[in-house]
mmCIF file of C-alpha atoms in Angstrom:
data_model
loop_
_atom_site.group_PDB
_atom_site.id
_atom_site.type_symbol
_atom_site.label_atom_id
_atom_site.label_comp_id
_atom_site.label_asym_id
_atom_site.label_seq_id
_atom_site.Cartn_x
_atom_site.Cartn_y
_atom_site.Cartn_z
ATOM 1 C CA MET A 1364 115.240 104.761 95.350
ATOM 2 C CA LEU A 1365 116.927 107.275 92.266
ATOM 3 C CA LEU A 1366 114.105 107.472 91.139
ATOM 4 C CA GLN A 1367 112.952 108.531 93.851
ATOM 5 C CA GLN A 1368 115.486 111.206 94.780
ATOM 6 C CA LYS A 1369 115.163 112.941 90.799
ATOM 7 C CA GLN A 1370 111.205 113.236 92.492
ATOM 8 C CA LEU A 1371 112.035 115.096 95.435
ATOM 9 C CA GLN A 1372 114.811 116.787 93.217
ATOM 10 C CA GLN A 1373 112.594 118.081 90.650
ATOM 11 C CA LYS A 1374 109.535 119.162 94.138
ATOM 12 C CA LEU A 1375 112.288 121.128 95.430
ATOM 13 C CA THR A 1376 113.018 123.489 92.146
ATOM 14 C CA ASP A 1377 109.131 123.711 91.400
ATOM 15 C CA ILE A 1378 108.646 124.942 94.723
ATOM 16 C CA GLN A 1379 111.340 127.173 94.115
ATOM 17 C CA LYS A 1380 109.810 129.033 90.870
ATOM 18 C CA GLN A 1381 106.568 129.368 93.043
ATOM 19 C CA LEU A 1382 108.229 130.913 96.114
ATOM 20 C CA GLN A 1383 110.522 133.502 93.578
ATOM 21 C CA GLN A 1384 106.822 134.391 92.048
ATOM 22 C CA LEU A 1385 105.275 135.607 95.942
ATOM 23 C CA PRO A 1386 105.936 138.183 98.121
ATOM 24 C CA GLU A 1387 108.899 138.054 100.499
ATOM 25 C CA GLY A 1388 108.125 138.169 104.556
ATOM 26 C CA LYS A 1389 106.791 135.515 106.846
ATOM 27 C CA LEU A 1390 103.324 136.053 107.961
ATOM 28 C CA ILE A 1391 102.081 136.530 111.511
ATOM 29 C CA CYS A 1392 98.363 135.582 112.650
ATOM 30 C CA THR A 1393 97.501 137.011 116.108
ATOM 31 C CA ARG A 1394 93.884 136.716 117.223
ATOM 32 C CA CYS A 1395 91.742 138.652 119.922
ATOM 33 C CA GLY A 1396 88.715 136.021 121.259
ATOM 34 C CA ASN A 1397 86.702 135.254 117.418
ATOM 35 C CA ARG A 1398 88.855 138.616 115.616
ATOM 36 C CA THR A 1399 92.254 137.417 113.138
ATOM 37 C CA LYS A 1400 95.025 139.816 112.987
ATOM 38 C CA TRP A 1401 97.631 139.594 110.194
ATOM 39 C CA TYR A 1402 101.168 141.018 109.884
ATOM 40 C CA ARG A 1403 104.143 140.992 107.283
ATOM 41 C CA SER A 1404 107.271 140.136 109.273
ATOM 42 C CA ASP A 1405 110.788 141.179 107.614
ATOM 43 C CA GLY A 1406 112.245 139.180 111.026
ATOM 44 C CA HIS A 1407 112.720 142.766 112.833
ATOM 45 C CA THR A 1408 109.271 144.001 112.689
ATOM 46 C CA LYS A 1409 105.736 143.752 112.037
ATOM 47 C CA THR A 1410 103.685 145.644 109.894
ATOM 48 C CA TYR A 1411 100.182 144.738 109.956
ATOM 49 C CA ILE A 1412 98.248 143.613 106.914
ATOM 50 C CA PRO A 1413 94.353 145.846 106.962
ATOM 51 C CA LYS A 1414 91.425 143.062 106.451
ATOM 52 C CA ASP A 1415 90.882 144.965 102.346
ATOM 53 C CA GLN A 1416 94.617 143.028 102.109
ATOM 54 C CA LYS A 1417 93.197 139.345 102.161
ATOM 55 C CA PRO A 1418 94.842 138.692 98.604
ATOM 56 C CA TYR A 1419 98.486 140.107 99.966
ATOM 57 C CA ALA A 1420 98.224 138.055 103.218
ATOM 58 C CA SER A 1421 97.017 134.922 101.173
ATOM 59 C CA GLN A 1422 100.066 135.077 99.489
ATOM 60 C CA LEU A 1423 101.601 134.953 102.494
ATOM 61 C CA ALA A 1424 100.171 132.210 103.406
ATOM 62 C CA ILE A 1425 101.168 130.207 100.223
ATOM 63 C CA ARG A 1426 104.099 131.301 101.076
ATOM 64 C CA ARG A 1427 104.488 129.613 104.331
ATOM 65 C CA TYR A 1428 103.068 126.722 103.196
ATOM 66 C CA LEU A 1429 104.932 126.406 100.016
ATOM 67 C CA LEU A 1430 108.258 126.851 102.830
ATOM 68 C CA GLU A 1431 107.100 124.244 104.873
ATOM 69 C CA LYS A 1432 106.833 121.479 101.769
ATOM 70 C CA GLN A 1433 110.053 122.586 100.835
ATOM 71 C CA LYS A 1434 111.043 121.518 104.292
ATOM 72 C CA GLU A 1435 109.856 117.903 104.442
ATOM 73 C CA TYR A 1436 110.838 117.463 100.993
ATOM 74 C CA GLN A 1437 114.903 118.532 101.752
ATOM 75 C CA THR A 1438 114.057 116.024 105.012
ATOM 76 C CA ASN A 1439 112.766 113.496 102.737
ATOM 77 C CA LEU A 1440 115.875 113.636 100.233
ATOM 78 C CA ASP A 1441 117.984 113.543 102.903
ATOM 79 C CA ALA A 1442 116.516 110.434 104.719
ATOM 80 C CA LEU A 1443 117.395 108.882 101.942
ATOM 81 C CA ALA A 1444 120.889 109.045 101.573
ATOM 82 C CA TYR A 1445 120.441 106.723 104.950
ATOM 83 C CA TYR A 1446 118.176 104.404 102.855
ATOM 84 C CA PHE A 1447 115.319 104.939 104.962
ATOM 85 C CA ARG A 1448 111.349 105.122 103.553
ATOM 86 C CA HIS A 1449 110.040 108.716 102.449
ATOM 87 C CA ASP A 1450 106.779 108.407 104.990
ATOM 88 C CA SER A 1451 109.303 108.109 107.825
ATOM 89 C CA TYR A 1452 110.661 111.872 107.806
ATOM 90 C CA ASN A 1453 107.628 113.639 106.585
ATOM 91 C CA SER A 1454 106.726 115.894 109.278
ATOM 92 C CA GLY A 1455 103.646 116.627 107.741
ATOM 93 C CA LYS A 1456 103.618 120.295 109.081
ATOM 94 C CA ALA A 1457 101.761 121.809 105.692
ATOM 95 C CA GLU A 1458 99.142 119.643 106.342
ATOM 96 C CA GLN A 1459 98.893 120.922 109.851
ATOM 97 C CA LEU A 1460 99.003 124.329 108.808
ATOM 98 C CA LEU A 1461 95.870 123.353 106.424
ATOM 99 C CA THR A 1462 93.719 121.349 108.822
ATOM 100 C CA TYR A 1463 94.732 122.651 112.577
ATOM 101 C CA ASP A 1464 95.212 126.787 112.402
ATOM 102 C CA SER A 1465 92.093 128.439 111.569
ATOM 103 C CA ALA A 1466 93.823 131.386 110.949
ATOM 104 C CA TYR A 1467 96.046 129.761 108.284
ATOM 105 C CA HIS A 1468 92.639 127.477 106.893
ATOM 106 C CA SER A 1469 91.137 130.371 106.360
ATOM 107 C CA LEU A 1470 93.524 132.460 103.743
ATOM 108 C CA LEU A 1471 94.287 129.024 101.861
ATOM 109 C CA ALA A 1472 91.106 128.271 101.284
ATOM 110 C CA GLU A 1473 90.300 129.194 98.406
ATOM 111 C CA HIS A 1474 93.758 128.233 97.195
ATOM 112 C CA PHE A 1475 92.545 124.370 96.954
ATOM 113 C CA GLN A 1476 88.872 125.320 95.666
ATOM 114 C CA PRO A 1477 87.967 123.626 93.184
ATOM 115 C CA VAL A 1478 88.332 125.452 89.433
ATOM 116 C CA SER A 1479 84.480 124.796 88.767
ATOM 117 C CA GLN A 1480 82.022 127.396 90.267
ATOM 118 C CA GLU A 1481 79.084 124.419 89.936
ATOM 119 C CA LEU A 1482 81.858 121.466 91.564
ATOM 120 C CA GLN A 1483 82.216 124.367 94.435
ATOM 121 C CA THR A 1484 78.646 124.812 95.211
ATOM 122 C CA TRP A 1485 77.925 120.519 94.886
ATOM 123 C CA GLU A 1486 80.584 120.357 97.073
ATOM 124 C CA SER A 1487 79.605 122.957 99.637
ATOM 125 C CA SER A 1488 75.809 121.789 99.370
ATOM 126 C CA PRO A 1489 74.096 119.821 101.980
ATOM 127 C CA TYR A 1490 73.013 116.297 100.825
ATOM 128 C CA ASN A 1491 72.218 112.648 103.103
ATOM 129 C CA LYS A 1492 75.102 111.770 105.316
ATOM 130 C CA ASN A 1493 75.470 108.408 107.088
ATOM 131 C CA LYS A 1494 74.468 108.901 110.770
ATOM 132 C CA ASN A 1495 75.439 105.827 112.292
ATOM 133 C CA TYR A 1496 78.069 105.749 114.939
ATOM 134 C CA PRO A 1497 78.655 109.223 115.488
ATOM 135 C CA GLU A 1498 80.796 108.636 118.051
ATOM 136 C CA GLN A 1499 83.336 106.985 115.598
ATOM 137 C CA LEU A 1500 84.046 110.480 113.885
ATOM 138 C CA LYS A 1501 87.319 111.453 115.625
ATOM 139 C CA HIS A 1502 89.530 112.233 112.931
ATOM 140 C CA LYS A 1503 89.680 116.297 112.184
ATOM 141 C CA THR A 1504 90.180 116.871 108.313
ATOM 142 C CA CYS A 1505 91.219 119.969 105.884
ATOM 143 C CA LYS A 1506 87.498 120.748 105.798
ATOM 144 C CA ASN A 1507 86.895 120.821 109.557
ATOM 145 C CA GLU A 1508 84.625 117.555 108.841
ATOM 146 C CA PHE A 1509 85.569 114.872 111.230
ATOM 147 C CA MET A 1510 86.512 111.044 109.650
ATOM 148 C CA ARG A 1511 86.149 107.647 111.367
ATOM 149 C CA SER A 1512 89.524 106.701 110.097
ATOM 150 C CA LYS A 1513 93.406 108.678 109.842
ATOM 151 C CA SER A 1514 93.584 106.584 106.632
ATOM 152 C CA GLU A 1515 90.142 108.215 105.652
ATOM 153 C CA ALA A 1516 91.587 111.414 106.411
ATOM 154 C CA MET A 1517 95.013 110.974 104.749
ATOM 155 C CA ILE A 1518 92.496 110.476 101.980
ATOM 156 C CA ALA A 1519 90.257 113.879 101.964
ATOM 157 C CA MET A 1520 94.117 115.981 102.237
ATOM 158 C CA SER A 1521 95.299 114.866 99.121
ATOM 159 C CA LEU A 1522 91.458 115.168 98.123
ATOM 160 C CA TYR A 1523 91.597 118.744 99.330
ATOM 161 C CA VAL A 1524 94.653 119.684 97.988
ATOM 162 C CA GLN A 1525 94.618 118.390 94.291
ATOM 163 C CA LYS A 1526 91.518 121.331 94.057
ATOM 164 C CA ILE A 1527 89.108 117.598 93.842
ATOM 165 C CA PRO A 1528 85.839 118.051 94.954
ATOM 166 C CA TYR A 1529 84.387 115.342 97.176
ATOM 167 C CA ARG A 1530 81.551 114.348 100.119
ATOM 168 C CA TYR A 1531 82.158 111.909 102.484
ATOM 169 C CA GLU A 1532 79.762 109.261 102.993
ATOM 170 C CA CYS A 1533 76.789 110.479 100.811
ATOM 171 C CA GLU A 1534 74.317 108.435 100.528
ATOM 172 C CA LEU A 1535 74.099 106.546 97.152
ATOM 173 C CA LYS A 1536 71.197 104.078 96.275
ATOM 174 C CA LEU A 1537 71.783 100.874 94.403
ATOM 175 C CA GLY A 1538 68.986 99.133 93.877
ATOM 176 C CA SER A 1539 66.471 98.767 96.913
ATOM 177 C CA ILE A 1540 70.125 98.354 99.393
ATOM 178 C CA THR A 1541 71.432 102.069 99.910
ATOM 179 C CA LEU A 1542 75.485 102.480 101.003
ATOM 180 C CA PHE A 1543 77.299 105.216 101.919
ATOM 181 C CA PRO A 1544 80.937 105.040 100.314
ATOM 182 C CA ASP A 1545 83.364 106.651 101.889
ATOM 183 C CA PHE A 1546 83.961 109.374 99.046
ATOM 184 C CA THR A 1547 81.720 110.272 96.466
ATOM 185 C CA ILE A 1548 84.326 111.652 94.239
ATOM 186 C CA ARG A 1549 83.661 114.597 90.879
ATOM 187 C CA HIS A 1550 86.391 114.895 88.755
ATOM 188 C CA PRO A 1551 87.848 118.222 88.935
ATOM 189 C CA GLU A 1552 87.974 118.974 84.648
ATOM 190 C CA THR A 1553 84.684 116.838 83.683
ATOM 191 C CA GLY A 1554 82.954 116.541 86.580
ATOM 192 C CA GLU A 1555 82.254 112.451 86.520
ATOM 193 C CA ILE A 1556 81.541 110.610 89.970
ATOM 194 C CA PHE A 1557 84.223 108.440 90.948
ATOM 195 C CA TYR A 1558 83.478 106.394 94.219
ATOM 196 C CA TRP A 1559 86.325 105.879 96.562
ATOM 197 C CA GLU A 1560 85.992 103.139 98.618
ATOM 198 C CA HIS A 1561 89.110 102.286 101.704
ATOM 199 C CA PHE A 1562 89.259 99.325 103.651
ATOM 200 C CA GLY A 1563 90.920 99.216 106.053
ATOM 201 C CA MET A 1564 90.919 96.152 108.040
ATOM 202 C CA MET A 1565 91.643 93.423 105.786
ATOM 203 C CA ASP A 1566 93.788 91.589 108.012
ATOM 204 C CA LYS A 1567 90.746 90.645 109.231
ATOM 205 C CA SER A 1568 88.722 87.119 107.182
ATOM 206 C CA GLU A 1569 85.195 88.364 108.244
ATOM 207 C CA TYR A 1570 85.785 92.380 107.154
ATOM 208 C CA VAL A 1571 87.706 90.769 103.880
ATOM 209 C CA LYS A 1572 84.391 88.814 103.147
ATOM 210 C CA ASN A 1573 82.781 92.197 103.852
ATOM 211 C CA ALA A 1574 84.088 93.927 101.606
ATOM 212 C CA SER A 1575 84.187 91.762 99.140
ATOM 213 C CA ASP A 1576 80.533 91.440 98.955
ATOM 214 C CA LYS A 1577 80.478 95.055 98.756
ATOM 215 C CA ILE A 1578 82.711 95.691 95.695
ATOM 216 C CA SER A 1579 80.475 92.848 93.810
ATOM 217 C CA LEU A 1580 77.278 94.827 94.515
ATOM 218 C CA TYR A 1581 79.343 97.817 93.353
ATOM 219 C CA MET A 1582 80.125 96.091 90.193
ATOM 220 C CA LYS A 1583 76.180 94.738 89.304
ATOM 221 C CA TYR A 1584 75.288 98.217 88.939
ATOM 222 C CA GLY A 1585 78.211 99.462 86.624
ATOM 223 C CA ILE A 1586 80.698 100.971 89.453
ATOM 224 C CA TYR A 1587 83.781 98.852 88.608
ATOM 225 C CA PRO A 1588 87.266 98.982 89.957
ATOM 226 C CA ASN A 1589 90.023 101.131 88.308
ATOM 227 C CA ASP A 1590 87.087 102.920 85.915
ATOM 228 C CA LYS A 1591 84.298 104.765 88.439
ATOM 229 C CA LEU A 1592 85.481 103.068 91.769
ATOM 230 C CA LEU A 1593 89.174 103.897 93.548
ATOM 231 C CA VAL A 1594 89.570 101.247 95.750
ATOM 232 C CA SER A 1595 92.486 100.894 98.008
ATOM 233 C CA TYR A 1596 93.662 98.870 101.109
ATOM 234 C CA GLU A 1597 95.517 98.851 104.342
ATOM 235 C CA THR A 1598 96.439 95.924 106.794
ATOM 236 C CA GLN A 1599 97.622 96.218 110.295
ATOM 237 C CA LYS A 1600 101.589 95.596 109.063
ATOM 238 C CA GLN A 1601 100.778 97.677 106.440
ATOM 239 C CA PRO A 1602 99.031 100.626 106.536
ATOM 240 C CA LEU A 1603 97.841 103.473 103.776
ATOM 241 C CA SER A 1604 100.751 105.567 102.173
ATOM 242 C CA THR A 1605 100.752 108.546 101.146
ATOM 243 C CA GLU A 1606 102.350 106.736 97.880
ATOM 244 C CA GLN A 1607 99.036 104.433 97.448
ATOM 245 C CA ILE A 1608 96.817 108.008 97.491
ATOM 246 C CA GLN A 1609 98.782 109.586 94.966
ATOM 247 C CA ARG A 1610 99.254 106.575 92.456
ATOM 248 C CA LEU A 1611 95.554 106.003 93.036
ATOM 249 C CA LEU A 1612 94.821 110.167 91.764
ATOM 250 C CA GLN A 1613 97.415 109.813 89.321
ATOM 251 C CA PHE A 1614 95.970 107.023 87.118
ATOM 252 C CA HIS A 1615 92.588 108.680 88.260
ATOM 253 C CA PHE A 1616 92.647 112.805 87.080
ATOM 254 C CA ASP A 1617 96.092 112.505 86.453
ATOM 255 C CA CYS A 1618 97.152 114.674 89.381
ATOM 256 C CA GLN A 1619 100.634 115.716 89.943
ATOM 257 C CA PHE A 1620 102.369 116.040 93.039
ATOM 258 C CA GLN A 1621 104.559 118.539 94.578
#
């Protein structure tokens, strides 16, 4: 817990440094039909931001995002004083700006794009998707996709925020068998391909057998866990946590989390 406290304090320090580089003021987005207007508020008056000043509006949007993150980390830091788990106090308001607020998402999107233009193109290009059971796609992500589980949406959010390009349920042929990995991922620096499978019902014996068979199939074709295959698990009593996701991303891509 002391280590977690130290990490949270460092995150708050890092955010404060970033905020010092951004303009003061609060971004206000208003909508009229399909049109969105941006305003800067100083707490008393609103000033209209023209469309040709989108970079300025984006900076204010990033400021809002970081301020929400700052609140979350401070809440988590306070929670540690009472010996509660980190996740119980994570309100996720910063992520809500990316997932549910379309006005903020359009301004923040460029901030989270992969650095490489080639990887941006790969991520946004059409691909063969899993067309089975479309009625199960209920969980909206920050890229306006819909996924089959809340846990998959959590993974997608972490990949997006870390600027790691991915495709959801993209067709993969291994010999005569066609799979649709939960995520096909490109390394943000090298472009290498990785796969991520999340197994969400590991308290059911038949599901465990199917998961084991699937991992064995990957290994048969040289795709091994802890190498090119990321694997996460959960049960009803032990759901997937953000810490599990972060550990995998740190191990494979050396990601740093605020």
